[in-house]
Short mmCIF file of C-alpha atoms and ligand atoms in Angstrom, two decimals:
data_model
loop_
_atom_site.label_atom_id
_atom_site.label_comp_id
_atom_site.label_asym_id
_atom_site.label_seq_id
_atom_site.Cartn_x
_atom_site.Cartn_y
_atom_site.Cartn_z
CA UNK A 161 118.43 78.09 99.24
CA UNK A 162 118.14 74.74 97.52
CA UNK A 163 121.91 74.26 97.43
CA UNK A 164 122.11 75.20 101.11
CA UNK A 165 119.57 72.51 101.90
CA UNK A 166 121.68 69.90 100.19
CA UNK A 167 124.84 71.08 101.94
CA UNK A 168 124.19 69.03 105.05
CA UNK A 169 127.18 68.63 107.37
CA UNK A 170 128.06 65.08 108.33
CA UNK A 171 126.70 65.50 111.87
CA UNK A 172 128.22 67.43 114.74
CA UNK A 173 131.64 66.33 115.93
CA UNK A 174 131.69 65.99 119.72
CA UNK A 175 134.46 68.02 121.32
CA UNK A 176 135.43 68.51 124.95
CA UNK A 177 134.43 71.80 126.62
CA UNK A 178 137.24 74.32 126.25
CA UNK A 179 138.47 72.58 123.06
CA UNK A 180 140.10 74.59 120.23
CA UNK A 181 136.88 74.13 118.17
CA UNK A 182 134.78 75.66 120.91
CA UNK A 183 137.24 78.51 121.41
CA UNK A 184 137.21 79.21 117.65
CA UNK A 185 133.38 79.19 117.62
CA UNK A 186 133.22 81.60 120.58
CA UNK A 187 135.80 83.89 118.97
CA UNK A 188 133.80 84.03 115.74
CA UNK A 189 130.62 84.88 117.64
CA UNK A 190 132.53 87.60 119.54
CA UNK A 191 133.80 89.05 116.22
CA UNK A 192 130.20 88.96 114.94
CA UNK A 193 131.14 86.63 112.08
CA UNK A 194 128.68 84.23 110.47
CA UNK A 195 128.64 80.55 111.39
CA UNK A 196 128.15 78.37 108.30
CA UNK A 197 126.76 74.80 107.99
CA UNK A 198 130.20 73.15 107.70
CA UNK A 199 131.61 74.98 110.74
CA UNK A 200 131.82 73.25 114.10
CA UNK A 201 129.08 74.50 116.43
CA UNK A 202 127.98 73.50 119.94
CA UNK A 203 125.14 71.01 119.92
CA UNK A 204 122.98 73.40 121.97
CA UNK A 205 123.47 76.15 119.33
CA UNK A 206 122.48 73.73 116.55
CA UNK A 207 119.43 72.50 118.47
CA UNK A 208 118.17 75.98 119.32
CA UNK A 209 118.51 77.01 115.66
CA UNK A 210 116.58 73.93 114.51
CA UNK A 211 113.89 74.77 117.08
CA UNK A 212 113.57 78.43 116.14
CA UNK A 213 113.96 78.11 112.36
CA UNK A 214 111.52 75.19 112.12
CA UNK A 215 108.95 76.97 114.32
CA UNK A 216 109.38 79.98 112.07
CA UNK A 217 108.92 77.85 108.91
CA UNK A 218 105.79 76.23 110.36
CA UNK A 219 104.43 79.70 111.20
CA UNK A 220 104.84 80.85 107.61
CA UNK A 221 103.03 77.82 106.23
CA UNK A 222 100.24 77.70 108.83
CA UNK A 223 100.08 81.50 108.41
CA UNK A 224 98.92 80.99 104.82
CA UNK A 225 95.60 79.57 106.07
CA UNK A 226 93.70 82.55 107.55
CA UNK A 227 94.37 84.66 104.44
CA UNK A 228 94.10 81.74 102.01
CA UNK A 229 90.47 81.39 103.12
CA UNK A 230 89.74 84.87 101.76
CA UNK A 231 91.19 84.56 98.25
CA UNK A 232 87.83 83.50 96.80
CA UNK A 233 86.06 86.34 98.61
CA UNK A 234 88.38 89.28 97.82
CA UNK A 235 86.28 92.31 96.84
CA UNK A 236 87.97 92.95 93.46
CA UNK A 237 90.21 91.27 90.89
CA UNK A 238 93.11 93.54 91.94
CA UNK A 239 92.75 92.69 95.64
CA UNK A 240 92.45 89.00 94.77
CA UNK A 241 95.66 89.05 92.70
CA UNK A 242 97.54 90.87 95.48
CA UNK A 243 96.27 88.49 98.17
CA UNK A 244 97.17 85.42 96.11
CA UNK A 245 100.69 86.76 95.60
CA UNK A 246 101.05 87.47 99.31
CA UNK A 247 99.88 84.02 100.37
CA UNK A 248 102.28 82.47 97.84
CA UNK A 249 105.10 84.58 99.28
CA UNK A 250 104.40 83.11 102.73
CA UNK A 251 104.68 79.61 101.24
CA UNK A 252 108.02 80.65 99.74
CA UNK A 253 109.20 81.89 103.14
CA UNK A 254 108.35 78.50 104.60
CA UNK A 255 110.41 76.88 101.83
CA UNK A 256 113.51 79.05 102.44
CA UNK A 257 113.25 78.42 106.17
CA UNK A 258 112.80 74.64 105.94
CA UNK A 259 115.83 74.66 103.62
CA UNK A 260 117.83 76.71 106.15
CA UNK A 261 116.83 74.24 108.90
CA UNK A 262 117.96 71.33 106.70
CA UNK A 263 121.50 72.75 106.63
CA UNK A 264 121.59 71.81 110.32
CA UNK A 265 121.22 68.12 109.55
CA UNK A 266 117.46 67.65 110.03
CA UNK A 267 114.96 66.59 107.38
CA UNK A 268 112.00 68.63 106.29
CA UNK A 269 109.79 65.55 106.40
CA UNK A 270 110.60 65.00 110.08
CA UNK A 271 109.94 68.66 110.89
CA UNK A 272 106.58 68.57 109.12
CA UNK A 273 105.65 65.30 110.82
CA UNK A 274 106.34 66.95 114.20
CA UNK A 275 104.05 69.85 113.28
CA UNK A 276 101.27 67.51 112.17
CA UNK A 277 101.62 65.41 115.33
CA UNK A 278 101.12 68.56 117.44
CA UNK A 279 104.68 68.30 118.81
CA UNK A 280 106.09 71.42 117.12
CA UNK A 281 105.07 74.99 117.80
CA UNK A 282 104.05 77.68 115.33
CA UNK A 283 103.18 81.30 116.01
CA UNK A 284 100.26 81.81 118.39
CA UNK A 285 98.79 84.43 116.06
CA UNK A 286 97.72 81.92 113.42
CA UNK A 287 95.28 80.26 115.81
CA UNK A 288 92.83 83.13 115.33
CA UNK A 289 90.02 83.30 112.76
CA UNK A 290 89.85 85.84 109.95
CA UNK A 291 86.17 86.77 110.06
CA UNK A 292 85.85 89.61 107.56
CA UNK A 293 87.69 91.16 104.62
CA UNK A 294 88.98 93.83 107.03
CA UNK A 295 90.94 91.06 108.76
CA UNK A 296 93.05 90.82 105.57
CA UNK A 297 93.96 94.46 106.19
CA UNK A 298 94.60 93.88 109.90
CA UNK A 299 96.75 90.80 109.26
CA UNK A 300 98.92 92.62 106.72
CA UNK A 301 99.19 95.81 108.72
CA UNK A 302 99.62 94.29 112.19
CA UNK A 303 100.78 90.67 111.82
CA UNK A 304 103.22 91.35 109.00
CA UNK A 305 104.16 94.60 110.78
CA UNK A 306 105.02 92.63 113.93
CA UNK A 307 106.78 89.97 111.85
CA UNK A 308 109.07 92.58 110.23
CA UNK A 309 109.86 94.19 113.58
CA UNK A 310 110.95 90.77 114.89
CA UNK A 311 112.66 89.66 111.67
CA UNK A 312 114.79 92.67 110.66
CA UNK A 313 117.21 91.94 113.55
CA UNK A 314 117.28 88.28 112.42
CA UNK A 315 118.94 89.43 109.16
CA UNK A 316 122.01 89.92 111.41
CA UNK A 317 121.64 86.49 113.05
CA UNK A 318 124.93 84.66 113.57
CA UNK A 319 123.87 81.62 111.51
CA UNK A 320 124.53 82.42 107.83
CA UNK A 321 121.73 80.47 106.08
CA UNK A 322 119.07 81.86 108.47
CA UNK A 323 120.36 85.43 108.17
CA UNK A 324 120.43 85.26 104.37
CA UNK A 325 116.92 83.80 104.18
CA UNK A 326 115.66 86.62 106.39
CA UNK A 327 116.94 89.35 104.06
CA UNK A 328 114.64 88.33 101.24
CA UNK A 329 111.77 87.49 103.59
CA UNK A 330 111.91 90.96 105.17
CA UNK A 331 111.74 92.66 101.76
CA UNK A 332 108.56 90.74 100.99
CA UNK A 333 107.07 91.26 104.47
CA UNK A 334 107.52 94.97 104.03
CA UNK A 335 105.35 94.88 100.88
CA UNK A 336 102.84 92.73 102.78
CA UNK A 337 102.63 95.25 105.60
CA UNK A 338 101.97 98.09 103.18
CA UNK A 339 99.27 96.16 101.30
CA UNK A 340 97.55 95.50 104.64
CA UNK A 341 97.70 99.15 105.60
CA UNK A 342 96.32 100.05 102.16
CA UNK A 343 93.29 97.80 102.75
CA UNK A 344 92.73 99.44 106.15
CA UNK A 345 93.07 102.91 104.60
CA UNK A 346 90.53 102.11 101.87
CA UNK A 347 88.04 100.83 104.48
CA UNK A 348 88.62 103.80 106.80
CA UNK A 349 88.01 106.23 103.93
CA UNK A 350 84.89 104.29 102.88
CA UNK A 351 81.38 104.14 104.35
CA UNK A 352 80.78 104.18 108.13
CA UNK A 353 80.03 100.43 107.90
CA UNK A 354 83.39 99.80 106.22
CA UNK A 355 85.21 101.86 108.83
CA UNK A 356 83.45 99.87 111.54
CA UNK A 357 84.66 96.64 109.89
CA UNK A 358 88.23 97.98 110.11
CA UNK A 359 87.75 98.89 113.79
CA UNK A 360 86.32 95.44 114.56
CA UNK A 361 89.32 93.82 112.88
CA UNK A 362 91.73 95.96 114.92
CA UNK A 363 89.79 95.01 118.07
CA UNK A 364 90.15 91.30 117.25
CA UNK A 365 93.83 91.28 116.24
CA UNK A 366 95.46 93.84 118.53
CA UNK A 367 96.07 91.75 121.65
CA UNK A 368 97.04 88.52 119.86
CA UNK A 369 99.57 90.59 117.87
CA UNK A 370 100.99 92.17 121.04
CA UNK A 371 101.36 88.63 122.45
CA UNK A 372 103.02 87.37 119.28
CA UNK A 373 106.43 88.79 120.32
CA UNK A 374 106.64 86.03 122.92
CA UNK A 375 106.53 85.92 126.72
CA UNK A 376 107.86 88.79 128.83
CA UNK A 377 111.67 88.86 129.03
CA UNK A 378 111.56 87.55 132.60
CA UNK A 379 109.78 84.39 131.37
CA UNK A 380 111.68 83.97 128.10
CA UNK A 381 113.64 80.78 128.72
CA UNK A 382 115.72 80.92 125.53
CA UNK A 383 116.64 84.61 125.32
CA UNK A 384 119.78 84.41 127.50
CA UNK A 385 121.44 81.80 125.30
CA UNK A 386 120.14 83.03 121.94
CA UNK A 387 121.24 86.60 122.66
CA UNK A 388 124.71 85.44 123.77
CA UNK A 389 124.98 83.49 120.50
CA UNK A 390 123.89 86.44 118.37
CA UNK A 391 120.74 84.69 117.16
CA UNK A 392 118.28 86.99 118.92
CA UNK A 393 119.49 90.60 118.87
CA UNK A 394 116.61 92.43 120.56
CA UNK A 395 114.52 91.07 123.43
CA UNK A 396 110.83 90.12 123.23
CA UNK A 397 109.72 93.09 125.37
CA UNK A 398 111.89 95.61 123.52
CA UNK A 399 110.55 94.49 120.14
CA UNK A 400 106.99 94.58 121.48
CA UNK A 401 107.53 98.15 122.67
CA UNK A 402 109.05 99.22 119.33
CA UNK A 403 106.05 97.75 117.52
CA UNK A 404 103.54 99.52 119.78
CA UNK A 405 105.36 102.86 119.47
CA UNK A 406 105.38 102.57 115.67
CA UNK A 407 101.78 101.36 115.34
CA UNK A 408 99.88 103.80 117.56
CA UNK A 409 100.46 106.79 115.19
CA UNK A 410 99.44 104.60 112.24
CA UNK A 411 96.14 103.79 113.99
CA UNK A 412 95.65 107.51 114.63
CA UNK A 413 96.20 108.24 110.93
CA UNK A 414 93.53 105.67 110.09
CA UNK A 415 91.18 107.23 112.66
CA UNK A 416 90.93 103.92 114.55
CA UNK A 417 91.05 103.31 118.31
CA UNK A 418 93.45 100.77 119.78
CA UNK A 419 91.38 98.57 122.13
CA UNK A 420 93.40 99.32 125.26
CA UNK A 421 92.00 101.84 127.78
CA UNK A 422 95.42 101.98 129.48
CA UNK A 423 97.32 102.96 126.34
CA UNK A 424 99.05 106.24 127.13
CA UNK A 425 102.19 108.10 126.02
CA UNK A 426 104.76 108.12 128.82
CA UNK A 427 106.94 111.20 128.28
CA UNK A 428 109.45 110.10 130.91
CA UNK A 429 110.10 106.75 129.24
CA UNK A 430 109.64 108.09 125.73
CA UNK A 431 107.33 105.14 125.00
CA UNK A 432 103.67 104.18 125.13
CA UNK A 433 102.49 102.38 128.27
CA UNK A 434 99.94 99.62 127.72
CA UNK A 435 97.46 97.67 129.84
CA UNK A 436 98.03 94.14 131.16
CA UNK A 437 98.57 91.37 128.59
CA UNK A 438 96.50 88.20 129.03
CA UNK A 439 99.35 85.68 129.14
CA UNK A 440 96.95 82.81 129.96
CA UNK A 441 95.29 83.35 126.60
CA UNK A 442 98.72 83.34 124.92
CA UNK A 443 99.82 80.07 126.53
CA UNK A 444 96.49 78.44 125.65
CA UNK A 445 97.05 79.32 121.97
CA UNK A 446 100.70 78.18 122.12
CA UNK A 447 99.65 74.92 123.74
CA UNK A 448 97.23 74.00 120.93
CA UNK A 449 94.04 75.28 122.55
CA UNK A 450 93.55 78.51 120.58
CA UNK A 451 90.26 79.29 118.82
CA UNK A 452 91.35 77.62 115.52
CA UNK A 453 94.28 75.43 116.65
CA UNK A 454 92.73 72.08 115.80
CA UNK A 455 91.31 73.33 112.50
CA UNK A 456 94.72 74.69 111.43
CA UNK A 457 96.55 71.41 112.02
CA UNK A 458 93.74 69.37 110.43
CA UNK A 459 93.92 71.59 107.32
CA UNK A 460 97.71 71.16 107.09
CA UNK A 461 97.45 67.38 107.50
CA UNK A 462 94.78 67.22 104.77
CA UNK A 463 96.93 69.36 102.43
CA UNK A 464 99.89 67.04 103.02
CA UNK A 465 97.80 63.96 102.27
CA UNK A 466 96.08 65.44 99.22
CA UNK A 467 99.43 66.67 97.86
CA UNK A 468 101.14 63.27 98.14
CA UNK A 469 100.58 62.51 94.44
CA UNK A 470 102.33 65.76 93.43
CA UNK A 471 105.42 64.88 95.49
CA UNK A 472 105.41 61.32 94.11
CA UNK A 473 105.09 62.60 90.52
CA UNK A 474 107.93 65.12 91.03
CA UNK A 475 110.18 62.38 92.44
CA UNK A 476 109.33 60.01 89.59
CA UNK A 477 110.10 62.79 87.09
CA UNK A 478 113.43 63.55 88.81
CA UNK A 479 114.33 59.84 88.76
CA UNK A 480 113.53 59.64 85.03
CA UNK A 481 115.62 62.73 84.28
CA UNK A 482 118.55 61.36 86.30
CA UNK A 483 118.33 58.01 84.47
CA UNK A 484 118.26 59.83 81.10
CA UNK A 485 121.28 61.95 82.10
CA UNK A 486 123.18 58.80 83.18
CA UNK A 487 122.39 57.12 79.85
CA UNK A 488 123.53 60.16 77.88
CA UNK A 489 126.80 60.42 79.84
N1 FAQ B 517 103.86 81.60 119.40
O1 FAQ B 517 112.03 81.71 125.40
P1 FAQ B 517 111.08 82.30 124.42
C1 FAQ B 517 104.99 85.64 110.39
C2 FAQ B 517 107.41 79.87 122.63
S1 FAQ B 517 106.17 84.64 111.05
C3 FAQ B 517 104.15 80.33 119.75
O2 FAQ B 517 110.94 83.76 124.42
P2 FAQ B 517 112.39 82.42 121.84
C4 FAQ B 517 104.97 85.87 108.89
C5 FAQ B 517 108.86 79.62 122.26
O3 FAQ B 517 108.95 78.95 121.02
C6 FAQ B 517 105.83 84.57 112.77
N2 FAQ B 517 105.14 80.02 120.60
O4 FAQ B 517 111.45 81.75 122.94
C7 FAQ B 517 103.58 85.86 108.40
C8 FAQ B 517 109.31 78.81 123.45
O5 FAQ B 517 108.82 77.48 123.34
P3 FAQ B 517 109.80 76.19 123.11
C9 FAQ B 517 106.77 83.72 113.45
C10 FAQ B 517 105.87 81.03 121.09
O6 FAQ B 517 112.52 81.43 120.76
C11 FAQ B 517 102.79 86.98 108.51
C12 FAQ B 517 108.55 79.44 124.60
O7 FAQ B 517 107.42 80.09 124.01
N3 FAQ B 517 108.02 84.38 113.63
O8 FAQ B 517 104.23 86.12 111.13
C13 FAQ B 517 105.65 82.37 120.74
O9 FAQ B 517 113.63 82.95 122.47
C14 FAQ B 517 101.47 86.97 108.02
C15 FAQ B 517 109.39 80.43 125.37
O10 FAQ B 517 109.64 81.64 124.61
C16 FAQ B 517 109.11 83.73 114.07
O11 FAQ B 517 109.07 82.54 114.32
C17 FAQ B 517 104.58 82.64 119.86
N4 FAQ B 517 104.24 83.88 119.49
O12 FAQ B 517 111.55 83.68 121.32
C18 FAQ B 517 103.06 84.72 107.80
C19 FAQ B 517 110.37 84.55 114.18
N5 FAQ B 517 106.53 83.15 121.40
O13 FAQ B 517 110.44 76.38 121.76
C20 FAQ B 517 101.74 84.70 107.30
C21 FAQ B 517 111.53 83.76 114.70
C22 FAQ B 517 107.30 82.32 122.14
O14 FAQ B 517 110.79 76.19 124.22
C23 FAQ B 517 100.94 85.85 107.42
N6 FAQ B 517 111.38 83.41 116.08
N7 FAQ B 517 106.89 81.06 121.97
O15 FAQ B 517 108.88 75.01 123.12
C24 FAQ B 517 111.71 84.23 117.09
O16 FAQ B 517 112.12 85.36 116.89
C25 FAQ B 517 111.61 83.68 118.49
O17 FAQ B 517 111.56 82.26 118.40
C26 FAQ B 517 110.38 84.21 119.28
C27 FAQ B 517 110.33 83.50 120.65
C28 FAQ B 517 110.53 85.70 119.51
C29 FAQ B 517 109.08 83.93 118.54
#
């Protein structure tokens, strides 16, 4: 990923609509071939990738916070070690994704500044508080479960660096999902109080997770273009439905109740029907007015400021090494 980040094209070359470059790009998309950083691409394609990949990177990094808060309170050494590894994985995902975004000619510093200034989006789901240990189970089971459902199709995305980053990320997310389910299983097989904790966590996370797939297809402004370009392969609503259909039997196995009185198997459709989704709540969270939105950004800004000395030391070390290598040459 590091080499990809350094492989920045010299900026998009403007071409007239209907030019040979545009025809070649369209033909490659039609043949389902990968577009690479040095290839000509329409400016709108480049911009939408920067938007989506950077939002995705921000989500991974902000997503470390709700679980990071629980590392010191994990109930055993084993759970603590697993949770630490998971949170570190999410940081790694952010790194791969910022690097993939950089191949499109943007700088990570600028992307992070936009996040900290409240100008860039990150996933709505990370604006919610993790109130009990059971939330670590619910986040792994449901949030990582939803993330995999959305991200497996991205492994086939038309932009090479993004698709390749997603392959490794999905392998790790799959482990994350199973560790979350394992926490839920342990709680559900425990005392009645522990099972109640698991139910409370499901009650808190269910609807925000259902919203996480994005607005309904009819309101999804980007889907038309991103699907035509082979970035998005499956629509927001279809992924949401796949997630619900896969998760309901898992909740049944745990002996938990999904907090939706309208949830019902529809034999005709071959899918579960669900009750109405509160899209006002979703847009509030997306717009920076979720329960923990301000706290999340403030924590990220503080981490950036407190980590400045590490970045400065790493740069000074790299400069010294480069000077030594020049002297030796
Ligand atoms: N939150 O036209 P669409 C994870 C925005 S990673 C906030 O449908 P699109 C791992 C959207 O950006 C989770 N904003 O947009 C983990 C757009 O606004 P804009 C993140 C949202 O791009 C687990 C507007 O609404 N995953 O969980 C959301 O075609 C555990 C209109 O929407 C990704 O980023 C939302 N939920 O489809 C980490 C995957 N939904 O940009 C730690 C990659 C929509 O015009 C712990 N991204 N919006 O200002 C995607 O697949 C797509 O970008 C979608 C949205 C599906 C998220």
